[in-house]
PDB file of N, CA and C in Angstrom:
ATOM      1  N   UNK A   1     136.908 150.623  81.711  1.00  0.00           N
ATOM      2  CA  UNK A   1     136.501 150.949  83.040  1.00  0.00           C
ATOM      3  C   UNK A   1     135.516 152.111  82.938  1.00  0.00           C
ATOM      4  N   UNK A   2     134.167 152.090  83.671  1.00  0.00           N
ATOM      5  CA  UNK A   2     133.244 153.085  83.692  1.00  0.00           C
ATOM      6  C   UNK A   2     133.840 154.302  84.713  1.00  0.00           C
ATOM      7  N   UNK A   3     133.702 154.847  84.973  1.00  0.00           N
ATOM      8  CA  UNK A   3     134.207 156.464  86.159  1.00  0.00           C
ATOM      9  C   UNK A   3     132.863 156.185  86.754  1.00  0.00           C
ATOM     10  N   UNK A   4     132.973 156.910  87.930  1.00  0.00           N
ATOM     11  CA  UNK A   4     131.555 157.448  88.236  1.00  0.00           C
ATOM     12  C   UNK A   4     131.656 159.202  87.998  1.00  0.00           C
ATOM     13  N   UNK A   5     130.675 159.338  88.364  1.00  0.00           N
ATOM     14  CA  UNK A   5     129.686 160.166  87.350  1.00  0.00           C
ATOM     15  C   UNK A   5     130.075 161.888  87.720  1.00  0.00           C
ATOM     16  N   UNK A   6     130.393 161.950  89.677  1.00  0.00           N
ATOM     17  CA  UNK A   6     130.847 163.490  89.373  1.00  0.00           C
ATOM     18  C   UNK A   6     132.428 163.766  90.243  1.00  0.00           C
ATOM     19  N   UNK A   7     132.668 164.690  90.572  1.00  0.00           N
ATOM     20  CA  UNK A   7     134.378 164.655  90.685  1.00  0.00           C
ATOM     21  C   UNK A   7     134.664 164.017  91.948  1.00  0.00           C
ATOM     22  N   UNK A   8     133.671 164.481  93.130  1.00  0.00           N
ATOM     23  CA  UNK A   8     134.159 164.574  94.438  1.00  0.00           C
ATOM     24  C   UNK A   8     133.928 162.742  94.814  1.00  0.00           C
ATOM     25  N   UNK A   9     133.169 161.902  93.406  1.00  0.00           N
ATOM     26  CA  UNK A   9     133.236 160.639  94.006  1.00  0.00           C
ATOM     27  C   UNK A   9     134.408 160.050  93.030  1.00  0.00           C
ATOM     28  N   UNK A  10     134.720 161.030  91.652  1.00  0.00           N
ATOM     29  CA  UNK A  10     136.061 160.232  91.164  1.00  0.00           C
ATOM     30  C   UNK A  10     137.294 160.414  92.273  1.00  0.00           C
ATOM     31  N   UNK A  11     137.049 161.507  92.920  1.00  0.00           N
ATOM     32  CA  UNK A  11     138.622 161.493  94.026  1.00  0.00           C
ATOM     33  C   UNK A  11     138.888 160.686  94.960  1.00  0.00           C
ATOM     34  N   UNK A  12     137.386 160.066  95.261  1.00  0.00           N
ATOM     35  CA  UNK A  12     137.401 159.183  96.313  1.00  0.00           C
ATOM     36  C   UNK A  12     137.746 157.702  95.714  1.00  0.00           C
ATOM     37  N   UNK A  13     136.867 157.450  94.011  1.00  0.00           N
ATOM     38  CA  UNK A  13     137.413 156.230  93.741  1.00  0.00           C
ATOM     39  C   UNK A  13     138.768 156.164  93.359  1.00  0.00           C
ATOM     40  N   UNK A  14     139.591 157.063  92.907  1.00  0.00           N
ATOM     41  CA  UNK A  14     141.013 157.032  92.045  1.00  0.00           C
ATOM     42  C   UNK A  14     141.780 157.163  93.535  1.00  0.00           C
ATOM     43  N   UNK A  15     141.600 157.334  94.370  1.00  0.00           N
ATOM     44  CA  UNK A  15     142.398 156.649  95.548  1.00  0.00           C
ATOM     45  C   UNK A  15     142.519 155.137  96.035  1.00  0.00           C
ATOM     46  N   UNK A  16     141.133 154.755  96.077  1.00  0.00           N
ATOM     47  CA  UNK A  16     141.202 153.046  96.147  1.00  0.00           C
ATOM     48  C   UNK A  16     141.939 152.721  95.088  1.00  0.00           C
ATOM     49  N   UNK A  17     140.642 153.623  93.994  1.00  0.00           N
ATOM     50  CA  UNK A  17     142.314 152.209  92.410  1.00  0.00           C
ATOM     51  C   UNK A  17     143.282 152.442  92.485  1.00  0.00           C
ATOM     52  N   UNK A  18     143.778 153.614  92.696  1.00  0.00           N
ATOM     53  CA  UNK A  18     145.192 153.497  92.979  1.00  0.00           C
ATOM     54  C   UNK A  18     146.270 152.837  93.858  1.00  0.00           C
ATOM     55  N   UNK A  19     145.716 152.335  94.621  1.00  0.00           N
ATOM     56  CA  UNK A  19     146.261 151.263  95.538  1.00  0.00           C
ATOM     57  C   UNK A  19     146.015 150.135  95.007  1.00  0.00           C
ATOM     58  N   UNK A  20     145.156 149.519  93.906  1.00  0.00           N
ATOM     59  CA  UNK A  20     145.692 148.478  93.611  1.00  0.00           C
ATOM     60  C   UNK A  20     145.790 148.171  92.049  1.00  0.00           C
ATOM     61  N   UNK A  21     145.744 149.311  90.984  1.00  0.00           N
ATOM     62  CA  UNK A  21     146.129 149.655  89.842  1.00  0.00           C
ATOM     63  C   UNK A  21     147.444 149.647  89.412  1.00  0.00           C
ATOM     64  N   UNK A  22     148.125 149.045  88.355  1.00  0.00           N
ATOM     65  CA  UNK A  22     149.292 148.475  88.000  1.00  0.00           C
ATOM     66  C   UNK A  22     149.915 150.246  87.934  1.00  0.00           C
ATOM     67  N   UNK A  23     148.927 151.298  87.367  1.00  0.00           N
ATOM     68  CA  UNK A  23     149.739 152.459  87.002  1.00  0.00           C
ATOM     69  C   UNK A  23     148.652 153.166  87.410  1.00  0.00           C
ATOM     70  N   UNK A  24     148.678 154.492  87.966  1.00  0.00           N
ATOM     71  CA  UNK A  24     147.663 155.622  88.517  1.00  0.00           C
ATOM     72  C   UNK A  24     146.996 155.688  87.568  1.00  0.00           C
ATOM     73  N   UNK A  25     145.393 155.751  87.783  1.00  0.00           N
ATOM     74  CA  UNK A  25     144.464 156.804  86.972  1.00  0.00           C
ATOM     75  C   UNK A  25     144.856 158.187  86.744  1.00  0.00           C
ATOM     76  N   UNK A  26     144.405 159.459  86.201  1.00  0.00           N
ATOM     77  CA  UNK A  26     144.622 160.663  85.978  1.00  0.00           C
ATOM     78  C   UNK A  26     144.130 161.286  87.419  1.00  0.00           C
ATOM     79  N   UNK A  27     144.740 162.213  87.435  1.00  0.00           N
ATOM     80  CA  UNK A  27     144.418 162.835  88.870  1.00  0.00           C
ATOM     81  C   UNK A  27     142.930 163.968  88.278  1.00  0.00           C
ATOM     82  N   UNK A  28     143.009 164.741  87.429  1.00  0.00           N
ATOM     83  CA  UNK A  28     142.027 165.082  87.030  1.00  0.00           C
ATOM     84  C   UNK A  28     140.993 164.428  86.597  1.00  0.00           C
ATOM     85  N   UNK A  29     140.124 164.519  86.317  1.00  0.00           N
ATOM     86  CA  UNK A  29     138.929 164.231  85.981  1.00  0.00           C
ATOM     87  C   UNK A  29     138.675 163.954  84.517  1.00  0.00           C
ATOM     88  N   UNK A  30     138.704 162.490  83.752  1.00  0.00           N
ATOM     89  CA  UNK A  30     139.333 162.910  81.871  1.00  0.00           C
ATOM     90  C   UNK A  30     137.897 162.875  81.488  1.00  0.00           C
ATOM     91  N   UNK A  31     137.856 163.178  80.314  1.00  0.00           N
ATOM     92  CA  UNK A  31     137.110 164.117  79.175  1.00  0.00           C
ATOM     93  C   UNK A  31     136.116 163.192  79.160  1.00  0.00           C
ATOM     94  N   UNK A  32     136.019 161.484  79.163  1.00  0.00           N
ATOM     95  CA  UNK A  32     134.622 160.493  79.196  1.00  0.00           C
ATOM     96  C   UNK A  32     134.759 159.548  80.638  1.00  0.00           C
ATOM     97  N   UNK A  33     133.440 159.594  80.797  1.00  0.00           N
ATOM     98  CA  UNK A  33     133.946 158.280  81.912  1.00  0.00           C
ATOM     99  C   UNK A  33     134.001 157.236  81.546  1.00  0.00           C
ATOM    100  N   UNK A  34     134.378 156.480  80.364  1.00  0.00           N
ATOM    101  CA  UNK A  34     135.038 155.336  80.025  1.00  0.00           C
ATOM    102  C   UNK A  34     136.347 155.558  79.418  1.00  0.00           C
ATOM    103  N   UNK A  35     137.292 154.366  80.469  1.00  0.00           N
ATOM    104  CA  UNK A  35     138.923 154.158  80.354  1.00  0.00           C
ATOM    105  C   UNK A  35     139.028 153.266  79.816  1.00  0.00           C
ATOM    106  N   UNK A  36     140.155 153.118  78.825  1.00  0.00           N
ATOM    107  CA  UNK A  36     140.272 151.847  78.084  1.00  0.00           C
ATOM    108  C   UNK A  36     141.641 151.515  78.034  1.00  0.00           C
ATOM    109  N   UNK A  37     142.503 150.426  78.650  1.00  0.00           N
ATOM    110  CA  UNK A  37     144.145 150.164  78.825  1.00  0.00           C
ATOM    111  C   UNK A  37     144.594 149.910  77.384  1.00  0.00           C
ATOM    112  N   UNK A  38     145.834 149.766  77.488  1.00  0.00           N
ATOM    113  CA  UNK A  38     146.890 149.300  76.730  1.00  0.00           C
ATOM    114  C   UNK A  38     147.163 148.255  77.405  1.00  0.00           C
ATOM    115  N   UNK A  39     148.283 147.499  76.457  1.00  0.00           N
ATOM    116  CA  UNK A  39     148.754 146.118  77.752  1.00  0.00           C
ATOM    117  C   UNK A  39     150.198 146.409  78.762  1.00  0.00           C
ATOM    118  N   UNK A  40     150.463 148.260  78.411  1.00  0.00           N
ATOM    119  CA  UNK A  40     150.965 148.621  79.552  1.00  0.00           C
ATOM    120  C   UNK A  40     150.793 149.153  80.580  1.00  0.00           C
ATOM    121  N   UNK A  41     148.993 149.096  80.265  1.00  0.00           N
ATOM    122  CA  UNK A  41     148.403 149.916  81.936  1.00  0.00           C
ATOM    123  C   UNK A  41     147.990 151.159  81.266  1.00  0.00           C
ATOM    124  N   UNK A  42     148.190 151.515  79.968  1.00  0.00           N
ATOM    125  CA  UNK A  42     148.448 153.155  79.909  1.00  0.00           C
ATOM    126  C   UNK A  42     146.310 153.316  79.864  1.00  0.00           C
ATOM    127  N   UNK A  43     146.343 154.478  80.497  1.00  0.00           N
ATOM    128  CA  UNK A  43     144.826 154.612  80.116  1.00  0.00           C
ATOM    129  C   UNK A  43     144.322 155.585  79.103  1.00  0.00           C
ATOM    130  N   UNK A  44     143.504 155.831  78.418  1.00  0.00           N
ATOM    131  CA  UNK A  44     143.157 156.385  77.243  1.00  0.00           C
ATOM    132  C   UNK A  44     141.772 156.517  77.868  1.00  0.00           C
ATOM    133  N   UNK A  45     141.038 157.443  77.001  1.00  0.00           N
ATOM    134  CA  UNK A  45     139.376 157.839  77.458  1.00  0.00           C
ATOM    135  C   UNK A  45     138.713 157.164  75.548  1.00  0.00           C
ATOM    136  N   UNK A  46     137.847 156.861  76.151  1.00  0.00           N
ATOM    137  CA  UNK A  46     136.689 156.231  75.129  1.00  0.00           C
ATOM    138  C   UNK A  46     135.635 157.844  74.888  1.00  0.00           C
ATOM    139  N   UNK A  47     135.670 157.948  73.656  1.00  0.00           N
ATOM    140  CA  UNK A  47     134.929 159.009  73.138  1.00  0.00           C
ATOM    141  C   UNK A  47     133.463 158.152  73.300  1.00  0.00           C
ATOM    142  N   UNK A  48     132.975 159.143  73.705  1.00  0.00           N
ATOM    143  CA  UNK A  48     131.137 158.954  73.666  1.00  0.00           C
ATOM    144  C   UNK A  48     130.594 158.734  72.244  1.00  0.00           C
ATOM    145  N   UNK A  49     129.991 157.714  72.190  1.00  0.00           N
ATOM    146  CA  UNK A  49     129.260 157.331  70.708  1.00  0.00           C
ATOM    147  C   UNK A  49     127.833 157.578  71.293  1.00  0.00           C
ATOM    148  N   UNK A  50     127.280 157.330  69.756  1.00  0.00           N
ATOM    149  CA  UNK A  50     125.683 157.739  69.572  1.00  0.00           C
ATOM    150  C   UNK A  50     125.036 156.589  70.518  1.00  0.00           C
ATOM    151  N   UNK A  51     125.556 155.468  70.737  1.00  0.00           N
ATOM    152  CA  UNK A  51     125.013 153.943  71.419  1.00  0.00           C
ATOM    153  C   UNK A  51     126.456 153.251  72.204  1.00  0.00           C
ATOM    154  N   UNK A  52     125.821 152.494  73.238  1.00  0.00           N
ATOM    155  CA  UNK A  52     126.870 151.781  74.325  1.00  0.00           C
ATOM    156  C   UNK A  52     127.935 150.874  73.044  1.00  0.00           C
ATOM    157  N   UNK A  53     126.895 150.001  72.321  1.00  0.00           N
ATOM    158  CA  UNK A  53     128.337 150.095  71.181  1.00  0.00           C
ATOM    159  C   UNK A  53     128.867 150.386  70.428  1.00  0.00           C
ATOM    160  N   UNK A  54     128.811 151.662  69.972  1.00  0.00           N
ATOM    161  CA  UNK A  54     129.688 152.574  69.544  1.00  0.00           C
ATOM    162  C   UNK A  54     130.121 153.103  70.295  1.00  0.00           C
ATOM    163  N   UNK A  55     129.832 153.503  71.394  1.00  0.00           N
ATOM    164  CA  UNK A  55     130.952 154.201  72.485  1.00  0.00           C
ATOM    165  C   UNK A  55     132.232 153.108  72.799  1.00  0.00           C
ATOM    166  N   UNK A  56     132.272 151.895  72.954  1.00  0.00           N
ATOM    167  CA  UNK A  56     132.542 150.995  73.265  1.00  0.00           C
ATOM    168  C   UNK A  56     133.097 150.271  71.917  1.00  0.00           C
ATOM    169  N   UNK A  57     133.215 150.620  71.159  1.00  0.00           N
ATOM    170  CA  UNK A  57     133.706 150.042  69.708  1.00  0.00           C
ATOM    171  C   UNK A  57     135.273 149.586  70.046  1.00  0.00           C
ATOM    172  N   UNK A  58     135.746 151.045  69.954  1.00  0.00           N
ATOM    173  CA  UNK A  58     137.052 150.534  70.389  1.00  0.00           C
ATOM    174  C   UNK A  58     137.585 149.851  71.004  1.00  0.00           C
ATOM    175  N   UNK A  59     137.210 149.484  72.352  1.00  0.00           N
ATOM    176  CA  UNK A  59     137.359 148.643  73.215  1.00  0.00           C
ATOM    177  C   UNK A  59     137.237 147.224  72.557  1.00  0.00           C
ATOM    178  N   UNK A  60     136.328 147.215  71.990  1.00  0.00           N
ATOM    179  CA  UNK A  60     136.162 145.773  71.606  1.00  0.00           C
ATOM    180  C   UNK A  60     136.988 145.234  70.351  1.00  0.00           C
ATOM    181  N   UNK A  61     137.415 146.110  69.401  1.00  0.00           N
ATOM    182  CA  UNK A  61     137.871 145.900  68.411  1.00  0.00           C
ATOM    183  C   UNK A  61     139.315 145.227  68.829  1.00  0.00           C
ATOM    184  N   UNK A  62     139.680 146.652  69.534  1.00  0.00           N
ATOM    185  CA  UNK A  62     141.194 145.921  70.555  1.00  0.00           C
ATOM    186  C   UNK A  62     141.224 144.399  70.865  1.00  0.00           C
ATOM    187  N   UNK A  63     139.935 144.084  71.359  1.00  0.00           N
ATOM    188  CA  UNK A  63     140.011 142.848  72.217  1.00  0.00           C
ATOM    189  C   UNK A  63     139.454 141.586  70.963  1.00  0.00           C
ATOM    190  N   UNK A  64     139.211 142.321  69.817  1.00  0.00           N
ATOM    191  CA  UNK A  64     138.693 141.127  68.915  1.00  0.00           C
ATOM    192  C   UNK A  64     136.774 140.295  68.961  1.00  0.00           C
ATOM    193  N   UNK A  65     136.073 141.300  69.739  1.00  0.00           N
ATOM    194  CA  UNK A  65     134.663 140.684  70.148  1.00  0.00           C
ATOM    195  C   UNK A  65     134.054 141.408  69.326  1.00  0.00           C
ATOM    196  N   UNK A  66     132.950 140.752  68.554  1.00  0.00           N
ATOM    197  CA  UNK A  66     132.861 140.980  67.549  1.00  0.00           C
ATOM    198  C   UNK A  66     130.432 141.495  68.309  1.00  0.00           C
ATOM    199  N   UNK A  67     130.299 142.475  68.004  1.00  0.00           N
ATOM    200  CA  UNK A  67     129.154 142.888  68.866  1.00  0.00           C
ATOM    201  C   UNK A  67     128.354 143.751  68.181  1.00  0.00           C
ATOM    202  N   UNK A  68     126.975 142.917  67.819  1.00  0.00           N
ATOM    203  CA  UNK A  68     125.656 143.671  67.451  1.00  0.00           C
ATOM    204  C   UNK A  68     125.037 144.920  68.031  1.00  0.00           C
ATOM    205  N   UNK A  69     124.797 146.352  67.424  1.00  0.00           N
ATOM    206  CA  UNK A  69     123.905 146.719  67.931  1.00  0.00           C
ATOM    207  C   UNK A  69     122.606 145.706  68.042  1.00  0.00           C
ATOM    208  N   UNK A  70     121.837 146.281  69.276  1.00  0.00           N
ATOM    209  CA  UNK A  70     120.500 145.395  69.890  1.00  0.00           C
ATOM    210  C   UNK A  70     119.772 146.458  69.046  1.00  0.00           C
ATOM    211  N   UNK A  71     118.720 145.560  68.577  1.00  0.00           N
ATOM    212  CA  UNK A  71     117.235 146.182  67.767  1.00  0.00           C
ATOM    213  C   UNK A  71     116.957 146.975  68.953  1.00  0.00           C
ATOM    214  N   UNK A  72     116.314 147.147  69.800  1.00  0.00           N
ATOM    215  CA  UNK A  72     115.798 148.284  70.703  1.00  0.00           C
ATOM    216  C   UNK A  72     116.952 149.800  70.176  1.00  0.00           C
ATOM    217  N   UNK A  73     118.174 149.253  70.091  1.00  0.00           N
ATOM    218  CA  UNK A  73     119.078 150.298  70.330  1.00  0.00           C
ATOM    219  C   UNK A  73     118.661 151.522  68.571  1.00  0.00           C
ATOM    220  N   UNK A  74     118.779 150.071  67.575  1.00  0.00           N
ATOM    221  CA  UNK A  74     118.561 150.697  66.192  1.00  0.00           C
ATOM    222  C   UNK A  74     117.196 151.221  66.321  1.00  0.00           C
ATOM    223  N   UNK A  75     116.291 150.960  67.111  1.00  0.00           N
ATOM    224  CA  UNK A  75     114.322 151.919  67.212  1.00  0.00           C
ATOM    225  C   UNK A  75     114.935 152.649  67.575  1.00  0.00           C
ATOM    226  N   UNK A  76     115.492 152.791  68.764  1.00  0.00           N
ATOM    227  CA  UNK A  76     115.564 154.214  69.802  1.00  0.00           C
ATOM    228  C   UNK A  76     116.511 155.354  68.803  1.00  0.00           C
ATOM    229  N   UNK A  77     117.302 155.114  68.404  1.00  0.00           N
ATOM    230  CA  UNK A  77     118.454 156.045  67.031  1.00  0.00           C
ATOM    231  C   UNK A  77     117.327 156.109  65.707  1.00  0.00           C
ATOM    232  N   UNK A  78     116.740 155.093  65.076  1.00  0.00           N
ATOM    233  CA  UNK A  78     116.127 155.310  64.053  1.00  0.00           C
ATOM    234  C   UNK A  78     114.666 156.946  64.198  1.00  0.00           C
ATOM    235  N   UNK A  79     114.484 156.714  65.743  1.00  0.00           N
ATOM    236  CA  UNK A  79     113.164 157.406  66.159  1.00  0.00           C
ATOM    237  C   UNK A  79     113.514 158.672  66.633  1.00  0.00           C
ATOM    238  N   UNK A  80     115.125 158.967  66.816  1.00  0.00           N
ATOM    239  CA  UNK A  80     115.652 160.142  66.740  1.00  0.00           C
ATOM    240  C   UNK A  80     115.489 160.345  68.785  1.00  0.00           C
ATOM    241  N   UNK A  81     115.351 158.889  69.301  1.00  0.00           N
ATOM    242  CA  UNK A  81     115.209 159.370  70.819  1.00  0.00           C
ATOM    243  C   UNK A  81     116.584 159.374  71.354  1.00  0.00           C
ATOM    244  N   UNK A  82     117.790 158.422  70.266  1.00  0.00           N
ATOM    245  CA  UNK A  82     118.752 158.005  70.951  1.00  0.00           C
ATOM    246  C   UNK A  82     120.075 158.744  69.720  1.00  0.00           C
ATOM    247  N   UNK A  83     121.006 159.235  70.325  1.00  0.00           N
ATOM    248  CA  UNK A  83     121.922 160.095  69.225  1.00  0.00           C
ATOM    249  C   UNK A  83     123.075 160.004  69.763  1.00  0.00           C
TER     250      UNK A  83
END
């Protein structure tokens, strides 16, 4: 799950999800805005990687999808624009 981006709109979204979320989001504000479940609901934060898939690694590994960095992604890191 992505967050949005600053607090006063996470308070507003972690009220909707929470009405229809198997188990509450964090009432604070966690450390990335990507959440990643367990298959008991539990939520965990996705550490920020250098690229969307490496940030996102974990997530996928869990789930078994098996996912290329995109050539644009390896220019933009190779050219020192993307870290």
């Amino acid at each position: 799950m992505i967050l949005p981006v600053n607090d006063d709109d996470y308070v507003s979204f972690i009220q909707w999800a929470n009405l229809i979320m198997p188990t509450p989001l964090p009432q604070e504000y966690p450390s990335s805005r990507m959440l990643v479940f367990d298959g008991k609901w539990k939520s965990s934060c996705l550490s920020q990687g250098r690229t969307l898939t490496k940030s996102l690694s974990p997530f996928l590994q869990q789930n078994g999808i098996s996912v290329k960095e995109t050539y644009w992604e390896k220019i933009l890191e190779h050219n020192g624009i993307r870290w």
